[in-house]
């Protein structure tokens, strides 16, 4: 039985990057060199351990974040390998919410690519300390120093170069370690397990000393102890240097930069050392704070086994038809068969099993300590973003935020047997993925499934067939619009009816005023107590807000309007909440129609990477799609075009771009805002 690891020797890290930067390849090497796996799984062969889903293996991309644990020099490293494709950004978001550190993997050819910026911003949002690994230095066109400069320009990061590459492109052979002032070389035919540490060759001494001086200067700027030694020209011990880098990394002042080629098995062991040396353990970061669900008192959840339990469910997966919840334990211990409390739902949950995860493989354990990331079976009602805590010490951790879906498809079952399964299958997928939404079209009675992109929905349809043998007919993706009004509109309505022997009366007069984009909907009342008693104002607000959920044009939600209650009438003993809710809803519908409603398109931020020779054709195509060019910049002998384009005009763009650029152009897009196209 494995000896338990002290919490100071735990590292909870995520691998984050743009698609195809080499995240999964880096993870596979980490698992191999730590002895967690006995064979290197390759993404291009469909054999990567962390990409275990059939859709991942076929497409060669990561779709779902996978959790595993490995051991290095007496430390437990819990790793989450996250997707790089923008359609699956929720997987990155919820992983970073529970991680203590992250490795940003960058392709030395592509540099800081669009999705790299997105995931980096997500990590910044959660104040996650990071180290950078510049990968693919063996590729033609690779540039270590250009990538470092792009980190400064595009990520506004403060990179700290800890290693220099030895050789470039086909001649890339190893690294120079600027902390220990040694050269490390790997042999090509040894699967990277063995490497040679030797003195730095005379040819490299001058360059190495220059970057070593820069390293110490950069640390001295953020660390008083190193500054003192630097100014007094005293020798700086290696351990002092490592300790200073660790402090600066955890305090988000510096980003240690390492390099290598994961596919060629070079640079991974020093990366593992850097994870242990520079990224925080659960006790190195401030305790997470929650609130008491009844009193609102702020509670600190300290990373101790002796503290009351506080854990966050950050992901739910349906594996072989059973619900598996991924949980990060912030404080206290979890035990099998233990009763826990979910303060969001005010229910008790029993932990049937606790599992240590290794991608899709599971190992049963009796208990899990503070700092652990584990799988839990047996939670009946709890879902993503909810808290599990001790029944005697309730605490509510901050909920997670999820993006709104922007693309919809109409789905209908192919057979009667599929009809019986469809609703259950979709319910399971929505429990897994909070960015999926389902609603019934009242006119056609079709099921409308909404998601984050075409690939996102394509994978869901594929999984329906593979995992649940449920076949559906799919309609053309429909864009999820919003509605708003051009000018102020007024409306008035009277509700006067007898229902089940009781007469209900209400009169409501209101006006709707357009607001700036992104302002959301607001409600204010300008009537006095004599006109409409205050007790009915909440019912009126409820009626208005419910009415705004379905617009006058095409039934899409109405946004960016201010509803002002300007008048009405009240009759003693006849006024009811029902009457005022219905009356307010009717008046709101009238005001919407009078306000000249119009549609708002979802507008996408699009970033296109294209060789300069094809710029004219690409810009012409964007103009034809009603796109607006924001900027054009040079990057790595190519151009990066940033534009905003209505989503409705972006269907099929991938094929058009490949056709216009002989297959050399790539693009990413993500939701920006709703506006008139």
Tab-separated table of C-alpha atoms in Angstrom, residues 334-668:
chain	number	residue	atom	x	y	z
A	334	UNK	CA	-13.692	12.444	2.768
A	335	UNK	CA	-14.563	8.875	3.783
A	336	UNK	CA	-16.464	6.191	1.909
A	337	UNK	CA	-20.061	5.707	3.137
A	338	UNK	CA	-19.891	9.135	4.806
A	339	UNK	CA	-22.886	11.487	4.774
A	340	UNK	CA	-22.146	14.968	3.432
A	341	UNK	CA	-24.285	18.083	3.006
A	342	UNK	CA	-25.031	20.092	-0.152
A	343	UNK	CA	-25.978	23.612	1.050
A	344	UNK	CA	-27.134	24.718	-2.442
A	345	UNK	CA	-29.901	22.107	-2.485
A	346	UNK	CA	-30.192	21.686	1.307
A	347	UNK	CA	-29.884	17.922	0.933
A	348	UNK	CA	-27.687	15.187	2.393
A	349	UNK	CA	-25.558	13.105	0.007
A	350	UNK	CA	-23.939	9.746	0.776
A	351	UNK	CA	-20.536	8.918	-0.730
A	352	UNK	CA	-20.921	5.355	-2.029
A	353	UNK	CA	-17.397	5.177	-3.430
A	354	UNK	CA	-14.314	7.375	-3.633
A	355	UNK	CA	-12.065	6.803	-6.637
A	356	UNK	CA	-8.523	7.805	-7.563
A	357	UNK	CA	-8.720	8.614	-11.283
A	358	UNK	CA	-6.307	7.736	-14.072
A	359	UNK	CA	-8.066	9.024	-17.218
A	360	UNK	CA	-10.949	6.514	-17.634
A	361	UNK	CA	-9.454	3.984	-15.197
A	362	UNK	CA	-10.469	4.054	-11.544
A	363	UNK	CA	-8.985	2.797	-8.273
A	364	UNK	CA	-11.183	2.517	-5.177
A	365	UNK	CA	-9.876	4.184	-2.026
A	366	UNK	CA	-11.351	4.393	1.476
A	367	UNK	CA	-10.652	8.071	2.089
A	368	UNK	CA	-9.199	11.197	0.474
A	369	UNK	CA	-7.221	13.989	2.129
A	370	UNK	CA	-7.379	17.771	1.842
A	371	UNK	CA	-5.887	18.905	-1.458
A	372	UNK	CA	-6.962	15.760	-3.330
A	373	UNK	CA	-8.842	15.611	-6.626
A	374	UNK	CA	-10.977	12.467	-6.707
A	375	UNK	CA	-13.981	10.868	-8.339
A	376	UNK	CA	-17.082	10.234	-6.230
A	377	UNK	CA	-19.946	7.828	-6.967
A	378	UNK	CA	-23.298	8.020	-5.204
A	379	UNK	CA	-24.254	11.704	-5.408
A	380	UNK	CA	-27.883	11.682	-6.526
A	381	UNK	CA	-28.852	15.357	-6.761
A	382	UNK	CA	-25.619	17.381	-6.644
A	383	UNK	CA	-24.267	18.828	-9.901
A	384	UNK	CA	-21.391	20.864	-11.323
A	385	UNK	CA	-20.332	23.906	-9.304
A	386	UNK	CA	-21.979	22.826	-6.048
A	387	UNK	CA	-20.394	22.364	-2.630
A	388	UNK	CA	-20.112	19.292	-0.429
A	389	UNK	CA	-19.411	19.989	3.233
A	390	UNK	CA	-19.768	18.689	6.755
A	391	UNK	CA	-23.356	18.563	8.038
A	392	UNK	CA	-22.235	20.206	11.311
A	393	UNK	CA	-20.149	22.937	9.613
A	394	UNK	CA	-22.028	24.094	6.485
A	395	UNK	CA	-20.154	26.293	4.000
A	396	UNK	CA	-21.045	27.449	0.501
A	397	UNK	CA	-18.144	27.896	-1.922
A	398	UNK	CA	-18.410	30.352	-4.812
A	399	UNK	CA	-20.333	28.897	-7.757
A	400	UNK	CA	-18.800	28.542	-11.200
A	401	UNK	CA	-19.740	30.732	-14.167
A	402	UNK	CA	-20.698	29.158	-17.496
A	403	UNK	CA	-20.805	30.652	-20.997
A	404	UNK	CA	-24.094	31.056	-22.854
A	405	UNK	CA	-24.479	28.741	-25.890
A	406	UNK	CA	-24.519	30.426	-29.317
A	407	UNK	CA	-25.363	27.681	-31.843
A	408	UNK	CA	-28.461	25.508	-31.989
A	409	UNK	CA	-29.521	22.448	-33.948
A	410	UNK	CA	-32.929	20.828	-34.266
A	411	UNK	CA	-32.870	17.121	-33.417
A	412	UNK	CA	-35.565	14.503	-33.673
A	413	UNK	CA	-35.440	10.748	-33.046
A	414	UNK	CA	-35.222	8.441	-36.070
A	415	UNK	CA	-37.399	5.689	-34.591
A	416	UNK	CA	-39.946	5.223	-31.830
A	417	UNK	CA	-37.310	3.346	-29.794
A	418	UNK	CA	-34.970	6.342	-30.123
A	419	UNK	CA	-37.789	8.640	-28.966
A	420	UNK	CA	-38.063	6.775	-25.670
A	421	UNK	CA	-34.331	7.126	-24.989
A	422	UNK	CA	-33.671	10.618	-26.333
A	423	UNK	CA	-34.830	12.728	-23.378
A	424	UNK	CA	-32.927	10.556	-20.882
A	425	UNK	CA	-29.748	10.665	-22.972
A	426	UNK	CA	-29.906	14.443	-23.373
A	427	UNK	CA	-30.497	14.844	-19.637
A	428	UNK	CA	-27.276	12.912	-18.980
A	429	UNK	CA	-25.285	15.081	-21.413
A	430	UNK	CA	-26.600	18.294	-19.835
A	431	UNK	CA	-25.649	17.003	-16.392
A	432	UNK	CA	-22.108	16.553	-17.758
A	433	UNK	CA	-21.898	19.838	-19.654
A	434	UNK	CA	-23.516	23.036	-18.279
A	435	UNK	CA	-22.968	24.840	-21.625
A	436	UNK	CA	-25.483	22.518	-23.324
A	437	UNK	CA	-29.102	23.658	-23.241
A	438	UNK	CA	-32.259	21.941	-24.452
A	439	UNK	CA	-35.696	23.374	-25.113
A	440	UNK	CA	-38.828	22.302	-26.996
A	441	UNK	CA	-39.959	24.410	-29.955
A	442	UNK	CA	-43.636	25.112	-29.230
A	443	UNK	CA	-44.510	25.304	-32.949
A	444	UNK	CA	-42.720	22.205	-34.256
A	445	UNK	CA	-42.266	20.242	-30.995
A	446	UNK	CA	-38.699	19.577	-32.078
A	447	UNK	CA	-35.964	19.391	-29.493
A	448	UNK	CA	-33.597	22.352	-29.923
A	449	UNK	CA	-30.082	21.618	-28.663
A	450	UNK	CA	-27.768	24.605	-28.118
A	451	UNK	CA	-24.000	24.527	-27.616
A	452	UNK	CA	-20.713	26.396	-27.964
A	453	UNK	CA	-19.929	25.581	-31.612
A	454	UNK	CA	-20.433	23.215	-34.529
A	455	UNK	CA	-17.739	20.790	-33.317
A	456	UNK	CA	-19.211	20.769	-29.809
A	457	UNK	CA	-22.638	19.705	-31.112
A	458	UNK	CA	-21.127	17.285	-33.640
A	459	UNK	CA	-19.325	15.438	-30.830
A	460	UNK	CA	-22.525	15.252	-28.734
A	461	UNK	CA	-24.455	13.704	-31.660
A	462	UNK	CA	-21.608	11.236	-32.231
A	463	UNK	CA	-21.567	10.242	-28.550
A	464	UNK	CA	-25.350	9.723	-28.562
A	465	UNK	CA	-24.939	7.039	-31.187
A	466	UNK	CA	-21.729	5.488	-29.796
A	467	UNK	CA	-22.477	5.423	-26.103
A	468	UNK	CA	-26.281	5.145	-25.984
A	469	UNK	CA	-27.183	3.734	-29.417
A	470	UNK	CA	-29.572	6.635	-29.939
A	471	UNK	CA	-29.962	7.878	-33.526
A	472	UNK	CA	-31.322	11.320	-34.386
A	473	UNK	CA	-32.041	13.407	-37.465
A	474	UNK	CA	-30.217	16.720	-37.270
A	475	UNK	CA	-31.427	20.000	-38.764
A	476	UNK	CA	-29.214	22.830	-39.963
A	477	UNK	CA	-27.629	24.733	-37.053
A	478	UNK	CA	-29.708	27.737	-36.068
A	479	UNK	CA	-28.268	30.863	-34.517
A	480	UNK	CA	-29.528	31.884	-31.090
A	481	UNK	CA	-30.495	35.544	-31.527
A	482	UNK	CA	-31.641	38.172	-29.045
A	483	UNK	CA	-34.249	40.906	-29.503
A	484	UNK	CA	-34.383	44.515	-28.342
A	485	UNK	CA	-36.241	47.729	-29.237
A	486	UNK	CA	-35.354	50.748	-31.377
A	487	UNK	CA	-37.316	53.390	-29.462
A	488	UNK	CA	-39.415	53.848	-26.343
A	489	UNK	CA	-42.630	51.848	-26.383
A	490	UNK	CA	-45.657	52.126	-24.107
A	491	UNK	CA	-48.268	49.569	-23.195
A	492	UNK	CA	-51.299	49.227	-20.964
A	493	UNK	CA	-53.429	46.222	-20.102
A	494	UNK	CA	-56.395	45.366	-17.895
A	495	UNK	CA	-57.007	41.911	-16.478
A	496	UNK	CA	-60.547	41.458	-15.174
A	497	UNK	CA	-61.718	37.857	-14.985
A	498	UNK	CA	-63.521	35.467	-12.719
A	499	UNK	CA	-61.515	32.299	-12.021
A	500	UNK	CA	-62.934	29.448	-9.936
A	501	UNK	CA	-65.526	31.699	-8.368
A	502	UNK	CA	-63.141	34.562	-7.510
A	503	UNK	CA	-62.860	37.796	-9.471
A	504	UNK	CA	-59.332	39.031	-10.259
A	505	UNK	CA	-58.661	42.630	-11.311
A	506	UNK	CA	-55.530	44.564	-12.233
A	507	UNK	CA	-54.506	47.359	-14.550
A	508	UNK	CA	-50.858	48.048	-15.437
A	509	UNK	CA	-49.345	50.819	-17.573
A	510	UNK	CA	-45.645	50.777	-18.384
A	511	UNK	CA	-43.010	51.951	-20.816
A	512	UNK	CA	-39.956	50.179	-22.210
A	513	UNK	CA	-36.811	52.189	-22.968
A	514	UNK	CA	-33.820	50.891	-24.976
A	515	UNK	CA	-30.476	50.743	-23.133
A	516	UNK	CA	-26.869	50.449	-24.303
A	517	UNK	CA	-25.633	47.042	-25.455
A	518	UNK	CA	-24.683	44.801	-22.567
A	519	UNK	CA	-26.732	46.739	-19.988
A	520	UNK	CA	-29.120	43.811	-19.314
A	521	UNK	CA	-32.772	44.331	-18.358
A	522	UNK	CA	-33.914	46.574	-15.509
A	523	UNK	CA	-37.170	47.356	-13.734
A	524	UNK	CA	-38.195	50.454	-11.794
A	525	UNK	CA	-41.512	51.595	-10.377
A	526	UNK	CA	-42.741	55.206	-10.463
A	527	UNK	CA	-46.210	54.597	-8.974
A	528	UNK	CA	-47.261	55.398	-5.431
A	529	UNK	CA	-48.938	53.184	-2.836
A	530	UNK	CA	-52.387	54.657	-3.598
A	531	UNK	CA	-52.230	53.719	-7.306
A	532	UNK	CA	-50.912	50.162	-6.819
A	533	UNK	CA	-50.044	48.804	-3.346
A	534	UNK	CA	-46.391	47.931	-2.876
A	535	UNK	CA	-47.285	44.315	-2.152
A	536	UNK	CA	-48.099	43.791	-5.866
A	537	UNK	CA	-44.913	45.394	-7.294
A	538	UNK	CA	-42.884	42.106	-7.190
A	539	UNK	CA	-45.720	40.336	-9.089
A	540	UNK	CA	-45.631	43.069	-11.741
A	541	UNK	CA	-41.843	42.777	-12.065
A	542	UNK	CA	-42.203	38.997	-12.386
A	543	UNK	CA	-44.771	39.375	-15.177
A	544	UNK	CA	-42.565	41.822	-17.083
A	545	UNK	CA	-39.400	39.723	-16.782
A	546	UNK	CA	-41.243	36.564	-17.850
A	547	UNK	CA	-42.658	38.430	-20.844
A	548	UNK	CA	-39.166	39.619	-21.844
A	549	UNK	CA	-38.060	35.991	-22.132
A	550	UNK	CA	-39.925	35.799	-25.447
A	551	UNK	CA	-39.779	38.752	-27.857
A	552	UNK	CA	-42.417	40.119	-30.233
A	553	UNK	CA	-40.499	39.333	-33.444
A	554	UNK	CA	-39.409	35.687	-33.343
A	555	UNK	CA	-39.723	34.718	-29.703
A	556	UNK	CA	-36.052	35.211	-28.764
A	557	UNK	CA	-35.178	36.679	-25.334
A	558	UNK	CA	-35.343	40.475	-25.125
A	559	UNK	CA	-32.239	42.233	-23.762
A	560	UNK	CA	-31.017	45.724	-22.872
A	561	UNK	CA	-34.350	47.358	-22.010
A	562	UNK	CA	-35.535	49.309	-18.988
A	563	UNK	CA	-39.113	48.631	-17.896
A	564	UNK	CA	-40.718	51.510	-15.983
A	565	UNK	CA	-44.053	51.049	-14.218
A	566	UNK	CA	-45.817	54.381	-14.857
A	567	UNK	CA	-49.398	53.763	-13.783
A	568	UNK	CA	-52.265	51.375	-13.225
A	569	UNK	CA	-55.305	50.798	-11.083
A	570	UNK	CA	-56.305	48.816	-8.017
A	571	UNK	CA	-59.698	47.698	-6.709
A	572	UNK	CA	-60.101	46.799	-3.068
A	573	UNK	CA	-60.502	43.049	-2.437
A	574	UNK	CA	-60.230	42.263	-6.179
A	575	UNK	CA	-56.509	42.907	-6.696
A	576	UNK	CA	-54.420	39.714	-6.736
A	577	UNK	CA	-50.844	38.775	-7.542
A	578	UNK	CA	-52.061	36.597	-10.416
A	579	UNK	CA	-53.970	39.508	-11.958
A	580	UNK	CA	-51.016	41.901	-11.751
A	581	UNK	CA	-48.572	39.309	-13.131
A	582	UNK	CA	-50.784	38.611	-16.160
A	583	UNK	CA	-51.648	42.271	-16.688
A	584	UNK	CA	-47.956	43.282	-16.560
A	585	UNK	CA	-47.093	40.548	-19.068
A	586	UNK	CA	-49.812	41.736	-21.477
A	587	UNK	CA	-48.749	45.393	-21.144
A	588	UNK	CA	-45.119	44.424	-21.755
A	589	UNK	CA	-46.044	42.578	-24.978
A	590	UNK	CA	-47.849	45.702	-26.217
A	591	UNK	CA	-44.918	47.968	-25.292
A	592	UNK	CA	-42.489	45.643	-27.104
A	593	UNK	CA	-44.567	45.785	-30.293
A	594	UNK	CA	-44.735	49.604	-30.043
A	595	UNK	CA	-40.972	49.924	-29.513
A	596	UNK	CA	-40.011	48.824	-33.067
A	597	UNK	CA	-38.310	45.561	-32.095
A	598	UNK	CA	-35.340	44.230	-34.062
A	599	UNK	CA	-32.987	41.242	-33.903
A	600	UNK	CA	-29.517	41.239	-32.380
A	601	UNK	CA	-26.999	38.836	-33.910
A	602	UNK	CA	-24.396	37.009	-31.841
A	603	UNK	CA	-21.149	38.682	-32.949
A	604	UNK	CA	-17.993	36.573	-32.871
A	605	UNK	CA	-14.367	37.543	-32.296
A	606	UNK	CA	-12.551	35.861	-35.175
A	607	UNK	CA	-8.782	35.516	-35.447
A	608	UNK	CA	-7.354	34.193	-38.715
A	609	UNK	CA	-3.759	33.054	-39.226
A	610	UNK	CA	-2.964	33.222	-42.937
A	611	UNK	CA	0.107	33.456	-45.246
A	612	UNK	CA	0.511	36.977	-46.633
A	613	UNK	CA	-0.023	35.862	-50.260
A	614	UNK	CA	-3.664	35.021	-49.488
A	615	UNK	CA	-4.533	38.149	-47.484
A	616	UNK	CA	-6.612	39.782	-50.251
A	617	UNK	CA	-8.853	36.758	-50.783
A	618	UNK	CA	-9.386	36.254	-47.040
A	619	UNK	CA	-10.284	39.912	-46.394
A	620	UNK	CA	-12.613	39.910	-49.414
A	621	UNK	CA	-14.388	36.841	-48.039
A	622	UNK	CA	-14.724	38.448	-44.589
A	623	UNK	CA	-16.232	41.588	-46.140
A	624	UNK	CA	-18.760	39.442	-48.004
A	625	UNK	CA	-19.763	38.003	-44.615
A	626	UNK	CA	-20.396	41.484	-43.201
A	627	UNK	CA	-17.242	41.225	-41.087
A	628	UNK	CA	-15.374	44.224	-39.709
A	629	UNK	CA	-11.578	44.059	-39.683
A	630	UNK	CA	-10.090	45.140	-36.355
A	631	UNK	CA	-6.367	44.706	-36.968
A	632	UNK	CA	-3.804	43.006	-39.194
A	633	UNK	CA	-0.437	42.097	-37.688
A	634	UNK	CA	2.652	40.181	-38.790
A	635	UNK	CA	3.529	37.038	-36.889
A	636	UNK	CA	6.038	34.340	-37.738
A	637	UNK	CA	6.199	35.162	-41.506
A	638	UNK	CA	2.414	35.256	-41.757
A	639	UNK	CA	-0.481	37.571	-40.939
A	640	UNK	CA	-2.962	37.545	-38.084
A	641	UNK	CA	-6.271	39.148	-39.043
A	642	UNK	CA	-8.608	40.040	-36.185
A	643	UNK	CA	-12.229	40.743	-37.072
A	644	UNK	CA	-15.750	40.664	-35.707
A	645	UNK	CA	-18.314	38.769	-37.783
A	646	UNK	CA	-21.974	37.820	-37.252
A	647	UNK	CA	-22.175	34.143	-36.308
A	648	UNK	CA	-24.936	33.544	-38.880
A	649	UNK	CA	-22.411	34.299	-41.638
A	650	UNK	CA	-19.689	32.003	-40.269
A	651	UNK	CA	-21.203	28.591	-41.024
A	652	UNK	CA	-18.961	26.686	-43.405
A	653	UNK	CA	-16.158	29.212	-42.997
A	654	UNK	CA	-13.575	26.530	-42.241
A	655	UNK	CA	-14.063	25.017	-45.718
A	656	UNK	CA	-13.990	28.444	-47.415
A	657	UNK	CA	-10.781	29.437	-45.626
A	658	UNK	CA	-9.024	26.189	-46.500
A	659	UNK	CA	-10.087	26.597	-50.123
A	660	UNK	CA	-8.886	30.220	-50.297
A	661	UNK	CA	-5.486	29.503	-48.689
A	662	UNK	CA	-4.609	26.080	-50.156
A	663	UNK	CA	-5.224	24.555	-46.748
A	664	UNK	CA	-2.697	26.808	-44.961
A	665	UNK	CA	-5.060	29.187	-43.189
A	666	UNK	CA	-6.462	28.527	-39.715
A	667	UNK	CA	-8.916	30.426	-37.562
A	668	UNK	CA	-10.517	30.483	-34.134
